[in-house]
């Protein structure tokens, strides 16, 4: 497709389970970002990839959160031992380069931890 | 630290009314400033941006001017339409921070016919 694609769109899981969220960026975009948006809040930065490497992971809240982008395209956000406080919409965005500030966002993956 | 403060919504206007959504920021150095919009059922998309003081960003009839002296980037539109109903996010990015956009909480706008 033409835009950023995120799957699943909705995920309900139980406390303590492991979750993977996938992001397929726009073709040719080298920069990829993960954000988290809680209800009534703006998106909160988690991690940013330039190519295959994580250029800035300062927003990851703790070591239960991890993200990869092994081939410089698709990225997976992994959450271990989920907690109820992890419930949020996880947004992925991509951009042609990291310089412009113009990010193209997907519709997000809504995670609910029961 | 760096932060963005937006006026709280929701904002409800009649079609053709004038719109202002206030945004102020706190940042070290000289950030770039952005307005993103999220229409119902869609992802966030860039509406406009300004990269230095006194720059004016504009798009789709919306405007915002980067005011360094008041640390503000208020969004304005002279005549809103029903199709402008969306959530609007003000954001900043410090120079050198690459992808790390810092967003405000968002302001929901509803325009009634």
Tab-separated table of C-alpha atoms in Angstrom:
chain	number	residue	atom	x	y	z
A	1	UNK	CA	0.000	0.000	0.000
A	2	UNK	CA	0.928	3.634	-0.227
A	3	UNK	CA	0.851	4.467	3.475
A	4	UNK	CA	2.317	3.169	6.712
A	5	UNK	CA	0.663	-0.099	7.646
A	6	UNK	CA	0.370	-1.374	11.212
A	7	UNK	CA	-0.835	-4.741	12.402
A	8	UNK	CA	-2.764	-5.751	14.327
A	9	UNK	CA	-5.116	-2.803	14.516
A	10	UNK	CA	-6.411	-4.121	17.831
A	11	UNK	CA	-4.807	-6.465	20.329
A	12	UNK	CA	-6.286	-7.619	23.619
A	13	UNK	CA	-4.008	-9.601	25.880
A	14	UNK	CA	-3.693	-10.655	29.473
A	15	UNK	CA	-1.299	-9.222	32.004
A	16	UNK	CA	2.058	-10.944	31.809
A	17	UNK	CA	1.794	-12.017	28.167
A	18	UNK	CA	4.192	-11.179	25.348
A	19	UNK	CA	3.047	-8.961	22.476
A	20	UNK	CA	4.465	-8.051	19.075
A	21	UNK	CA	3.288	-5.107	17.021
A	22	UNK	CA	4.320	-4.779	13.398
A	23	UNK	CA	4.955	-1.717	11.256
A	24	UNK	CA	5.414	-1.657	7.488
A	25	UNK	CA	6.703	1.795	6.498
A	26	UNK	CA	6.354	3.622	3.227
A	27	UNK	CA	8.695	2.128	0.660
A	28	UNK	CA	11.995	3.995	0.477
A	29	UNK	CA	11.625	5.711	3.841
A	30	UNK	CA	14.824	5.207	5.784
A	31	UNK	CA	13.664	6.626	9.100
A	32	UNK	CA	11.101	4.809	11.246
A	33	UNK	CA	9.604	5.877	14.568
A	34	UNK	CA	7.494	4.342	17.290
A	35	UNK	CA	5.271	6.457	19.500
A	36	UNK	CA	2.774	5.589	22.212
A	37	UNK	CA	-0.464	7.496	22.735
A	38	UNK	CA	-2.494	7.135	25.882
A	39	UNK	CA	-6.079	8.315	26.124
A	40	UNK	CA	-6.316	12.104	26.105
A	41	UNK	CA	-2.585	12.549	25.533
A	42	UNK	CA	-0.407	13.376	22.600
A	43	UNK	CA	1.938	10.825	21.076
A	44	UNK	CA	4.965	10.050	23.242
A	45	UNK	CA	8.261	9.154	21.551
A	46	UNK	CA	9.600	5.640	22.116
A	47	UNK	CA	12.322	4.847	19.575
A	48	UNK	CA	13.679	5.949	16.221
A	49	UNK	CA	15.498	3.885	13.589
A	50	UNK	CA	17.721	5.168	10.837
A	51	UNK	CA	18.070	2.170	8.544
A	52	UNK	CA	18.544	-0.971	10.596
A	53	UNK	CA	19.952	0.636	13.707
A	54	UNK	CA	18.188	2.297	16.598
A	55	UNK	CA	19.472	5.870	16.475
A	56	UNK	CA	17.592	6.947	19.593
A	57	UNK	CA	15.828	4.621	22.031
A	58	UNK	CA	15.650	7.095	24.883
A	59	UNK	CA	11.858	6.947	25.001
A	60	UNK	CA	11.525	3.245	25.754
A	61	UNK	CA	10.035	3.172	29.251
A	62	UNK	CA	11.887	0.101	30.547
A	63	UNK	CA	13.628	-3.089	29.448
A	64	UNK	CA	10.326	-4.873	28.784
A	65	UNK	CA	10.099	-2.867	25.571
A	66	UNK	CA	12.281	-3.686	22.597
A	67	UNK	CA	12.098	-2.930	18.876
A	68	UNK	CA	13.900	-4.276	15.842
A	69	UNK	CA	14.204	-3.413	12.189
A	70	UNK	CA	16.503	-6.137	10.841
A	71	UNK	CA	16.374	-5.324	7.127
A	72	UNK	CA	15.802	-1.614	7.326
A	73	UNK	CA	12.150	-1.818	6.349
A	74	UNK	CA	9.555	-3.595	8.516
A	75	UNK	CA	9.855	-3.031	12.250
A	76	UNK	CA	8.486	-4.965	15.198
A	77	UNK	CA	7.842	-3.521	18.644
A	78	UNK	CA	8.045	-6.211	21.290
A	79	UNK	CA	6.606	-5.939	24.775
A	80	UNK	CA	7.401	-8.580	27.364
A	81	UNK	CA	5.431	-9.315	30.530
A	82	UNK	CA	2.739	-6.825	29.633
A	83	UNK	CA	1.194	-4.690	32.348
A	84	UNK	CA	-2.152	-2.910	32.447
A	85	UNK	CA	-0.325	0.401	32.183
A	86	UNK	CA	0.961	-0.620	28.758
A	87	UNK	CA	-2.558	-0.217	27.363
A	88	UNK	CA	-2.389	2.498	24.711
A	89	UNK	CA	-2.358	3.097	20.982
A	90	UNK	CA	1.069	2.378	19.546
A	91	UNK	CA	1.828	4.540	16.534
A	92	UNK	CA	4.413	3.925	13.875
A	93	UNK	CA	5.655	6.603	11.511
A	94	UNK	CA	8.202	6.786	8.733
A	95	UNK	CA	9.943	9.574	6.871
A	96	UNK	CA	12.174	9.929	3.854
A	97	UNK	CA	14.927	11.261	6.066
A	98	UNK	CA	15.274	12.301	9.654
A	99	UNK	CA	15.863	15.938	8.748
A	100	UNK	CA	12.468	17.126	7.611
A	101	UNK	CA	10.254	16.509	10.599
A	102	UNK	CA	7.529	15.356	8.233
A	103	UNK	CA	6.469	12.024	9.594
A	104	UNK	CA	3.882	9.800	7.943
A	105	UNK	CA	1.891	7.957	10.565
A	106	UNK	CA	0.003	4.706	10.471
A	107	UNK	CA	-3.394	4.360	12.082
A	108	UNK	CA	-1.913	2.672	15.102
A	109	UNK	CA	-2.251	-0.578	17.002
A	110	UNK	CA	-4.568	-0.362	19.986
A	111	UNK	CA	-3.241	-2.562	22.799
A	112	UNK	CA	-5.456	-3.470	25.730
A	113	UNK	CA	-3.945	-5.388	28.625
A	114	UNK	CA	-6.530	-6.969	30.883
B	1	UNK	CA	12.807	20.250	29.665
B	2	UNK	CA	11.060	20.497	26.347
B	3	UNK	CA	7.283	20.633	26.287
B	4	UNK	CA	4.276	21.798	24.323
B	5	UNK	CA	1.084	23.186	25.821
B	6	UNK	CA	-2.111	23.414	23.803
B	7	UNK	CA	-5.476	24.875	24.644
B	8	UNK	CA	-7.818	22.209	25.899
B	9	UNK	CA	-10.729	21.115	23.815
B	10	UNK	CA	-13.088	20.224	22.625
B	11	UNK	CA	-13.656	23.282	20.482
B	12	UNK	CA	-17.029	23.501	18.753
B	13	UNK	CA	-17.585	26.051	15.999
B	14	UNK	CA	-20.144	26.770	13.347
B	15	UNK	CA	-19.147	26.546	9.711
B	16	UNK	CA	-17.354	29.660	8.438
B	17	UNK	CA	-16.314	30.736	11.941
B	18	UNK	CA	-12.778	31.890	12.738
B	19	UNK	CA	-10.531	29.358	14.414
B	20	UNK	CA	-7.626	29.837	16.797
B	21	UNK	CA	-5.954	26.983	18.633
B	22	UNK	CA	-3.285	28.226	21.014
B	23	UNK	CA	0.061	26.505	21.344
B	24	UNK	CA	3.022	27.543	23.467
B	25	UNK	CA	6.276	25.717	23.931
B	26	UNK	CA	9.291	25.380	26.177
B	27	UNK	CA	12.529	24.318	24.547
B	28	UNK	CA	16.273	24.636	24.740
B	29	UNK	CA	17.736	26.284	21.696
B	30	UNK	CA	15.696	26.973	18.593
B	31	UNK	CA	13.259	24.210	17.776
B	32	UNK	CA	11.283	23.539	14.641
B	33	UNK	CA	7.517	23.721	15.184
B	34	UNK	CA	4.752	21.680	13.621
B	35	UNK	CA	1.002	21.229	13.506
B	36	UNK	CA	-0.234	17.718	12.854
B	37	UNK	CA	-3.877	16.800	12.238
B	38	UNK	CA	-5.708	13.543	12.767
B	39	UNK	CA	-8.966	13.126	10.885
B	40	UNK	CA	-11.409	10.493	12.133
B	41	UNK	CA	-10.212	6.994	11.275
B	42	UNK	CA	-6.898	8.177	9.853
B	43	UNK	CA	-3.306	8.483	10.989
B	44	UNK	CA	-1.711	11.774	11.996
B	45	UNK	CA	-0.525	13.876	9.094
B	46	UNK	CA	1.574	16.987	8.876
B	47	UNK	CA	-0.516	20.115	8.383
B	48	UNK	CA	2.190	22.792	8.422
B	49	UNK	CA	5.560	23.638	9.892
B	50	UNK	CA	7.980	26.474	10.597
B	51	UNK	CA	11.677	26.052	11.194
B	52	UNK	CA	12.792	29.466	12.459
B	53	UNK	CA	11.520	32.568	14.188
B	54	UNK	CA	8.991	34.670	12.250
B	55	UNK	CA	8.435	31.915	9.693
B	56	UNK	CA	4.805	31.378	8.774
B	57	UNK	CA	3.618	27.893	7.890
B	58	UNK	CA	0.447	27.563	5.842
B	59	UNK	CA	-1.627	24.825	4.255
B	60	UNK	CA	-5.305	24.235	3.400
B	61	UNK	CA	-6.210	27.718	4.627
B	62	UNK	CA	-4.535	27.160	8.012
B	63	UNK	CA	-1.677	29.369	9.174
B	64	UNK	CA	0.694	29.526	12.120
B	65	UNK	CA	3.547	31.943	12.808
B	66	UNK	CA	6.628	31.013	14.817
B	67	UNK	CA	6.833	33.653	17.560
B	68	UNK	CA	10.077	33.337	19.471
B	69	UNK	CA	9.351	36.285	21.776
B	70	UNK	CA	6.150	34.684	23.053
B	71	UNK	CA	7.262	31.066	22.456
B	72	UNK	CA	4.033	30.463	20.594
B	73	UNK	CA	2.802	28.827	17.381
B	74	UNK	CA	-0.944	29.429	17.341
B	75	UNK	CA	-2.992	27.789	14.598
B	76	UNK	CA	-5.537	29.945	12.767
B	77	UNK	CA	-8.055	29.596	9.982
B	78	UNK	CA	-10.338	32.322	8.771
B	79	UNK	CA	-13.357	30.204	7.847
B	80	UNK	CA	-13.643	26.616	9.029
B	81	UNK	CA	-15.534	23.880	7.231
B	82	UNK	CA	-17.227	20.750	8.515
B	83	UNK	CA	-14.407	18.766	6.892
B	84	UNK	CA	-11.904	20.459	9.263
B	85	UNK	CA	-13.348	18.483	12.172
B	86	UNK	CA	-10.360	16.595	13.564
B	87	UNK	CA	-7.838	16.512	16.389
B	88	UNK	CA	-4.979	18.989	16.040
B	89	UNK	CA	-1.574	18.436	17.630
B	90	UNK	CA	1.143	21.027	18.088
B	91	UNK	CA	4.674	19.613	18.188
B	92	UNK	CA	8.302	20.663	18.400
B	93	UNK	CA	11.621	19.142	17.509
B	94	UNK	CA	14.886	20.407	18.868
B	95	UNK	CA	17.754	20.771	16.465
B	96	UNK	CA	19.948	17.725	16.605
B	97	UNK	CA	17.262	15.480	18.067
B	98	UNK	CA	16.476	13.993	14.667
B	99	UNK	CA	13.196	12.153	14.884
B	100	UNK	CA	12.117	12.943	18.386
B	101	UNK	CA	8.973	15.052	18.034
B	102	UNK	CA	7.424	16.281	21.269
B	103	UNK	CA	3.653	16.618	21.000
B	104	UNK	CA	1.017	18.528	22.874
B	105	UNK	CA	-2.073	16.731	24.142
B	106	UNK	CA	-4.152	17.612	21.116
B	107	UNK	CA	-7.240	19.760	20.621
B	108	UNK	CA	-10.390	18.266	19.224
B	109	UNK	CA	-12.270	20.519	16.818
B	110	UNK	CA	-15.872	19.919	15.838
B	111	UNK	CA	-17.404	22.113	13.131
B	112	UNK	CA	-21.188	22.119	12.861
B	113	UNK	CA	-23.024	22.953	9.628
